[in-house]
Tab-separated table of N, CA and C in Angstrom:
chain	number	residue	atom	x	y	z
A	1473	UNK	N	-6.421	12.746	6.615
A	1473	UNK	CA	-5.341	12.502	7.538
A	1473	UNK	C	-5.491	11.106	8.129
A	1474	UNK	N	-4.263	10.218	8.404
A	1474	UNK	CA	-4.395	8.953	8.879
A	1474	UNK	C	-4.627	9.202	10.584
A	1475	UNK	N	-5.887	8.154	10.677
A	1475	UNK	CA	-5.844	7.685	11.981
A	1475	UNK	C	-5.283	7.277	12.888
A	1476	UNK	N	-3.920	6.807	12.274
A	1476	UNK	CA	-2.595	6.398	12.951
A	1476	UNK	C	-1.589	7.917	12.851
A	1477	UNK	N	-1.172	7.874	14.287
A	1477	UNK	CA	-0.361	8.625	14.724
A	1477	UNK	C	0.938	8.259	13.540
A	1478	UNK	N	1.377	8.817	12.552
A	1478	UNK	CA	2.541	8.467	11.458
A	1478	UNK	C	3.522	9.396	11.391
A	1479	UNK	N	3.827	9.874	12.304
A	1479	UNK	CA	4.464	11.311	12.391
A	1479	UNK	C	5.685	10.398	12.632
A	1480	UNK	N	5.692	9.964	13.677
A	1480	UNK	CA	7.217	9.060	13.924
A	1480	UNK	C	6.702	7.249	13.367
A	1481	UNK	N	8.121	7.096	12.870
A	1481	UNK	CA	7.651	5.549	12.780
A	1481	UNK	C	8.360	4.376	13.681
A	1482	UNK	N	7.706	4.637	14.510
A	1482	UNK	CA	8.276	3.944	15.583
A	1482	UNK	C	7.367	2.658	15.862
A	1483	UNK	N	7.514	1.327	17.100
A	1483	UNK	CA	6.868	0.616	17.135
A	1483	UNK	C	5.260	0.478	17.344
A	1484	UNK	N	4.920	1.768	18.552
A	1484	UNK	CA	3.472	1.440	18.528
A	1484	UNK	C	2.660	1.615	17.118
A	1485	UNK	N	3.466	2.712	16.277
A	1485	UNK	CA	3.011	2.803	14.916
A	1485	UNK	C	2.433	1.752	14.250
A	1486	UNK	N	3.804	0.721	14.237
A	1486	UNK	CA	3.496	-0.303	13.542
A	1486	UNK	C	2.746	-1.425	14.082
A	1487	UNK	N	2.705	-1.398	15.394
A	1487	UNK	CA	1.566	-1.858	16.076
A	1487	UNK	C	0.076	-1.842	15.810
A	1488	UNK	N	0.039	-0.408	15.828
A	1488	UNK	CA	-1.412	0.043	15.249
A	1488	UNK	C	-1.320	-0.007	13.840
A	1489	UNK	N	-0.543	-0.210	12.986
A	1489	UNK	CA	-0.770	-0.514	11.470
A	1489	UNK	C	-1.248	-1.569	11.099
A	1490	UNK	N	-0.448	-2.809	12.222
A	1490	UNK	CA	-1.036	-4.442	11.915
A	1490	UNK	C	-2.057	-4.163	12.397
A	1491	UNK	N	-2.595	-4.112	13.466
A	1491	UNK	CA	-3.902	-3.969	13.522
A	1491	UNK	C	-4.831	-3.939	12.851
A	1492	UNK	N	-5.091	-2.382	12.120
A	1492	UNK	CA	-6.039	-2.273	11.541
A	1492	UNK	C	-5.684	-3.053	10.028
A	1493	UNK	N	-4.221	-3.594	9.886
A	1493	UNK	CA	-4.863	-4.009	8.466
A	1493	UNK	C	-5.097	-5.534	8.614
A	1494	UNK	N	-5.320	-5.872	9.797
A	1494	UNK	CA	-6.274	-6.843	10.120
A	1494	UNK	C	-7.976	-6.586	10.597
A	1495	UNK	N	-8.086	-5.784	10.124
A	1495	UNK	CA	-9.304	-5.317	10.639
A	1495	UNK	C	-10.421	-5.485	9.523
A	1496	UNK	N	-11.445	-5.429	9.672
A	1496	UNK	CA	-13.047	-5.559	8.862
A	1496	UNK	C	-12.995	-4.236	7.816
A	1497	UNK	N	-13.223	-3.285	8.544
A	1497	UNK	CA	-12.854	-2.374	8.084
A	1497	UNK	C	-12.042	-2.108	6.830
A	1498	UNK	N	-10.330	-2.998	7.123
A	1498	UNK	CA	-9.320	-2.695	5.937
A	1498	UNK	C	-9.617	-3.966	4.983
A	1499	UNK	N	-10.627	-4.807	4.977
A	1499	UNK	CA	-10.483	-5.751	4.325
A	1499	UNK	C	-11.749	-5.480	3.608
A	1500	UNK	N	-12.797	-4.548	3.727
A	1500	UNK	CA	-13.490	-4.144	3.118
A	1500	UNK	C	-13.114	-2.891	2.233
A	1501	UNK	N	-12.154	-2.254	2.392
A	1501	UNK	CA	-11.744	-1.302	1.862
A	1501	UNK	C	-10.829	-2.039	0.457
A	1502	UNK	N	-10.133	-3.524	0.801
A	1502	UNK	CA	-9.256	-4.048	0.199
A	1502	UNK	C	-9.884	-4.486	-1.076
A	1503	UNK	N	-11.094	-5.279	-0.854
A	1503	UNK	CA	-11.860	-5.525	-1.865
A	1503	UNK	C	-12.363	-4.700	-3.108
A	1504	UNK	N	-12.935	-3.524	-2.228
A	1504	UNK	CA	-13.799	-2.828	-3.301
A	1504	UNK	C	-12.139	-2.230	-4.400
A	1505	UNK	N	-10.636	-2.194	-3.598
A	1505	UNK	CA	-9.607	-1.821	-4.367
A	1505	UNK	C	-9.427	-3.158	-5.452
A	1506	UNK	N	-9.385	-4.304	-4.682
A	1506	UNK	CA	-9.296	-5.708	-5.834
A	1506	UNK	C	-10.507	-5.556	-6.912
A	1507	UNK	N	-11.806	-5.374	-6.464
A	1507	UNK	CA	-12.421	-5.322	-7.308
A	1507	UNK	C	-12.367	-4.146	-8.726
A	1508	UNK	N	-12.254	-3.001	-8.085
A	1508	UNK	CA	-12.008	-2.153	-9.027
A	1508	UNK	C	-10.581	-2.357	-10.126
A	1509	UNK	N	-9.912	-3.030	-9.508
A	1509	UNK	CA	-8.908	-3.723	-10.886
A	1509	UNK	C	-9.166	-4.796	-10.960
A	1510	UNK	N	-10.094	-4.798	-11.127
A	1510	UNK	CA	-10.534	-6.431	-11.909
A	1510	UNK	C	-9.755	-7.039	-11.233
A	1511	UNK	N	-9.741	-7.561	-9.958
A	1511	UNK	CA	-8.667	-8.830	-9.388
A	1511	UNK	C	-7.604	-8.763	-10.294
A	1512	UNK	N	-7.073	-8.053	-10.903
A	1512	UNK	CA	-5.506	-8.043	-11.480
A	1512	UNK	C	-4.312	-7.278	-10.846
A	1513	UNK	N	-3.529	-7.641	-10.769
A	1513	UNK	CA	-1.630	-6.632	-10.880
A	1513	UNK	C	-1.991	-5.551	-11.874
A	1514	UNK	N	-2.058	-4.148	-10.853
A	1514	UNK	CA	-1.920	-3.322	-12.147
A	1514	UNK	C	-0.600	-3.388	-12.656
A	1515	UNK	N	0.342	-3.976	-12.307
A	1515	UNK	CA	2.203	-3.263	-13.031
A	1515	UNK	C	2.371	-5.024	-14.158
A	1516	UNK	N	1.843	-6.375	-13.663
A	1516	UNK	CA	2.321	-7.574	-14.470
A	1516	UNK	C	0.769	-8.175	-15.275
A	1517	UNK	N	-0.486	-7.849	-14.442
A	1517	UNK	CA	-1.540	-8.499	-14.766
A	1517	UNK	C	-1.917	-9.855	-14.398
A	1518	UNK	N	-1.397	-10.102	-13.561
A	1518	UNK	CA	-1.256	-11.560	-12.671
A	1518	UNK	C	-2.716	-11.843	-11.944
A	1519	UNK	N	-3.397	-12.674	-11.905
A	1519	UNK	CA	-4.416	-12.791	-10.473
A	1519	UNK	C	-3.890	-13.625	-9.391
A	1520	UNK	N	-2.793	-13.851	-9.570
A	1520	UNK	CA	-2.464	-14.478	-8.444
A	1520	UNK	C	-1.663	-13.437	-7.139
A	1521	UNK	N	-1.866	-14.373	-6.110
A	1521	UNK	CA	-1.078	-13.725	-4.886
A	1521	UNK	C	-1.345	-11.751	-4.784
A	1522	UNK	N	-2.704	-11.758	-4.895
A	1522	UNK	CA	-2.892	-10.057	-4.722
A	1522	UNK	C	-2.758	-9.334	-3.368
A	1523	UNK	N	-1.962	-8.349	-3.537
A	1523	UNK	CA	-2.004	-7.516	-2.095
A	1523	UNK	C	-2.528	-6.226	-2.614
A	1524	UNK	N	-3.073	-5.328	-1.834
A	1524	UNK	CA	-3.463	-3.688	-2.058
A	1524	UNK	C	-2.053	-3.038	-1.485
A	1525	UNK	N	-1.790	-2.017	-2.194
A	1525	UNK	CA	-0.671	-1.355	-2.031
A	1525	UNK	C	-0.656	0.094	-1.710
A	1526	UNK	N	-0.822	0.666	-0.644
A	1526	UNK	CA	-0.456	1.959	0.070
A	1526	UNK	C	0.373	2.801	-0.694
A	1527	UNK	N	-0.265	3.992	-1.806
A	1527	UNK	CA	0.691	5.111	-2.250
A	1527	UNK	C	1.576	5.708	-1.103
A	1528	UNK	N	0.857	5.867	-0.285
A	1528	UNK	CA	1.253	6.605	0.855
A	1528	UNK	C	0.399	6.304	2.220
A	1529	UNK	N	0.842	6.185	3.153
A	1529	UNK	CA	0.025	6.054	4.271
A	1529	UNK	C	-0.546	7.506	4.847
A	1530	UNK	N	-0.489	8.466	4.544
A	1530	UNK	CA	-1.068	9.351	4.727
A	1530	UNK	C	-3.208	9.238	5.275
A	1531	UNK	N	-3.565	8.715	4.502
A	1531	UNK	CA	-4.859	8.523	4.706
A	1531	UNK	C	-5.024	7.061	5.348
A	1532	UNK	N	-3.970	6.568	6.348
A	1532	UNK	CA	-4.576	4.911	6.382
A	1532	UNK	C	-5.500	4.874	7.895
A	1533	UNK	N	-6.249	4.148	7.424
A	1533	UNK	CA	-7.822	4.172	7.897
A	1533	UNK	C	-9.102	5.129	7.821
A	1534	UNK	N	-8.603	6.009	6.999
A	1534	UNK	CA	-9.480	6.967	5.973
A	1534	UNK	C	-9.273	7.243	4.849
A	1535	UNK	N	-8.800	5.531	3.968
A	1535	UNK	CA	-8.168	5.666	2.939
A	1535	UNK	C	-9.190	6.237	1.652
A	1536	UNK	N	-8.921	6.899	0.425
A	1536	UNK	CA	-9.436	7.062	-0.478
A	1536	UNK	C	-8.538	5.973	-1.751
A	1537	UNK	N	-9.467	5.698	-2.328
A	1537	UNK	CA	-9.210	4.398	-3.258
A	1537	UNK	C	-8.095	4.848	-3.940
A	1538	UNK	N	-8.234	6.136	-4.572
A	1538	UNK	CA	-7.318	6.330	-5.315
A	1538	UNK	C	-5.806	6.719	-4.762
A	1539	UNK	N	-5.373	6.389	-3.327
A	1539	UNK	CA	-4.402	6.008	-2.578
A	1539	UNK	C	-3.728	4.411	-2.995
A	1540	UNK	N	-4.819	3.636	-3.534
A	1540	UNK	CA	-4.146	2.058	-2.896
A	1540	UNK	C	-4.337	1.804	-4.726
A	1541	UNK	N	-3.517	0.415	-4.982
A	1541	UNK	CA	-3.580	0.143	-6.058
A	1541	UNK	C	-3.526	-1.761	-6.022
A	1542	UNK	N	-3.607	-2.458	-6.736
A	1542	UNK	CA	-3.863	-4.203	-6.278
A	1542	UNK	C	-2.667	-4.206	-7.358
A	1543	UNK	N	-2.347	-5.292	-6.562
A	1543	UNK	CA	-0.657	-5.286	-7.265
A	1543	UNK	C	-0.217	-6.934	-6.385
A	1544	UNK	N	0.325	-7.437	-6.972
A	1544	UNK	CA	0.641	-9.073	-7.098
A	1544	UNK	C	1.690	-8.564	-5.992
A	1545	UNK	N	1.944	-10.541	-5.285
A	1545	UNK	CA	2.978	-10.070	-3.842
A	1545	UNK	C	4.259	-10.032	-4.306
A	1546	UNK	N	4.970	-10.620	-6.093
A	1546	UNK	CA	6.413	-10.346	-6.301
A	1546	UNK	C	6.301	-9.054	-7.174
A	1547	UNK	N	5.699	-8.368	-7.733
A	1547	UNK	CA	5.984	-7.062	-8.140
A	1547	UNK	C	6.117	-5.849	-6.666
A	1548	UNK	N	4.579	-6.049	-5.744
A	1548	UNK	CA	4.784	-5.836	-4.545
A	1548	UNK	C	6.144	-5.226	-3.993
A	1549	UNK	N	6.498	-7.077	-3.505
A	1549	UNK	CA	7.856	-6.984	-3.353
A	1549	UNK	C	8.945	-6.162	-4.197
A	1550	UNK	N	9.136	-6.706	-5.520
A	1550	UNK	CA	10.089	-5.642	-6.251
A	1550	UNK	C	9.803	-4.387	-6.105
A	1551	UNK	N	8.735	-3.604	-5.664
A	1551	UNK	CA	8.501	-1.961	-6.011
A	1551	UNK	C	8.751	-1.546	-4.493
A	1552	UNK	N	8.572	-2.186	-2.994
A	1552	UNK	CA	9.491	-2.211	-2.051
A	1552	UNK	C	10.996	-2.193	-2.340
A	1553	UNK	N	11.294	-3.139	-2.532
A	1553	UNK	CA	12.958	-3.406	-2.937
A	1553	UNK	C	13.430	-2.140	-3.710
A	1554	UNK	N	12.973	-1.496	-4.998
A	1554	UNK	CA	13.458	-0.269	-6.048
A	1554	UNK	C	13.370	0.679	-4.850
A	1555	UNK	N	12.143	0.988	-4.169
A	1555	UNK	CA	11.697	2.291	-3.586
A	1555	UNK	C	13.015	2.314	-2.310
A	1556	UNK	N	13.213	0.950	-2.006
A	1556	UNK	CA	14.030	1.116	-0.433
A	1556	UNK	C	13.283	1.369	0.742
A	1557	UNK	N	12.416	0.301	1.027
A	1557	UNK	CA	11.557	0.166	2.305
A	1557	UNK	C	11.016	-0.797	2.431
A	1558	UNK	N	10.964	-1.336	3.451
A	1558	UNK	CA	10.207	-2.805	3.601
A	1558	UNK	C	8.717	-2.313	4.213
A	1559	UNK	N	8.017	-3.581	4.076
A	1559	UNK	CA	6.190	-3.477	4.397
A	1559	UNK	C	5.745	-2.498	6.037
A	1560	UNK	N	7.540	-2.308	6.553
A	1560	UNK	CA	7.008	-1.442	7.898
A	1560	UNK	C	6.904	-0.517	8.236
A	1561	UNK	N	7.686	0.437	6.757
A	1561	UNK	CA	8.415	1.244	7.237
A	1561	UNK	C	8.101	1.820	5.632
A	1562	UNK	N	7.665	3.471	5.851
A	1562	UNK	CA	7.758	3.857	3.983
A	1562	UNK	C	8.298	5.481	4.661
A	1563	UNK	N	8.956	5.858	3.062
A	1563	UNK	CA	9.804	7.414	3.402
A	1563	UNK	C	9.493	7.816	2.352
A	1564	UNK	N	9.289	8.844	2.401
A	1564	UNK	CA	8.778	9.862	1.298
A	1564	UNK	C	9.718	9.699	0.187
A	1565	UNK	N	9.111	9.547	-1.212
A	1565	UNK	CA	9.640	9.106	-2.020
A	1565	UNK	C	9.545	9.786	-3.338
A	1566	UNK	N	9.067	11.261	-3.415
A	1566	UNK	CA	8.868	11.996	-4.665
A	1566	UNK	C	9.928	12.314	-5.267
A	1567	UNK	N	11.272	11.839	-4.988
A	1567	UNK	CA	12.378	12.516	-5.859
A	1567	UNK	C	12.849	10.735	-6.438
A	1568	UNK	N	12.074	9.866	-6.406
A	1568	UNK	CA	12.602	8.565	-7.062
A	1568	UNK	C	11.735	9.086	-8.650
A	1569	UNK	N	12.535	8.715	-9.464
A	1569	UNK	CA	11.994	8.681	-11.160
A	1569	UNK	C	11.811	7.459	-11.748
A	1570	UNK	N	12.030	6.561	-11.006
A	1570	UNK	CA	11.870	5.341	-11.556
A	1570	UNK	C	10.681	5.325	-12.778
A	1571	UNK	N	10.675	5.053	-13.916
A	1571	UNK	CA	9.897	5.375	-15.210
A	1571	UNK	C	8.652	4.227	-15.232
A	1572	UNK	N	9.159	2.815	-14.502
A	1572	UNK	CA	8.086	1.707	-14.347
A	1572	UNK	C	7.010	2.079	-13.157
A	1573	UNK	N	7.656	2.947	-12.102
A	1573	UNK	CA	6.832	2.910	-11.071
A	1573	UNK	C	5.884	4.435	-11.406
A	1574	UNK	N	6.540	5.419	-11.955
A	1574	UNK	CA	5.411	6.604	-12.669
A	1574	UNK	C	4.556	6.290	-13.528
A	1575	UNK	N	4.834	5.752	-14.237
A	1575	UNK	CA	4.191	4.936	-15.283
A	1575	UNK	C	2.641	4.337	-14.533
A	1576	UNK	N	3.070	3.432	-13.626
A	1576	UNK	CA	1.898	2.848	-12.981
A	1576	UNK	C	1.618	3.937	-11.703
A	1577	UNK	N	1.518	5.012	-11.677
A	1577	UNK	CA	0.736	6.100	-10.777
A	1577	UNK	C	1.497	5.264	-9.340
A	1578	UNK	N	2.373	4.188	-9.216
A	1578	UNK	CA	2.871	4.217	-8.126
A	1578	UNK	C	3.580	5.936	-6.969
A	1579	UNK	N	4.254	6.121	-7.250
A	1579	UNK	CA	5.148	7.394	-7.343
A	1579	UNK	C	4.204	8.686	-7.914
């Protein structure tokens, strides 16, 4: 269960989200995720511009690896944009079929 209150997504939410993903903590968690994909984009294979990507915030700040995936900041972006949510805000998303984003265990 996440350490962040995620029940509503309201501002202190996202308050406490920047936070911790400025934190020691999430940037050690970020790594051992970059590292385990070889510093690559799992969806293009890029090493450039890497972000870790939240399946779900469900576990955030007791994340388990196999939650997050390293994924470049314009695929990133595009799999925001398909899903319909920006970096503040995520909605349950099991009835999207998108075939690129199952494919990559996004979804």
């Amino acid at each position: 269960m996440s350490i962040l209150n995620n029940s509503k997504r309201n501002s202190q939410w996202k308050i406490e989200k920047d936070a911790y993903m400025k934190s020691s903590k999430w940037f050690k968690i970020r790594k051992k995720v970059l590292k385990r994909d070889s510093y690559m984009c799992q969806a293009c294979m890029s090493k450039n511009n890497l972000d870790v990507h939240h399946i779900t915030y469900e576990y955030t700040g007791e994340e388990v690896l196999e939650n997050l995936v390293a994924i470049c900041r314009d695929c990133h972006s595009e799999l925001h944009e398909e899903l319909g949510f920006d970096y503040y805000n995520t909605f349950e998303i099991d009835s999207i079929k998108d075939p690129t984003f199952v494919a990559h265990g996004w979804i």
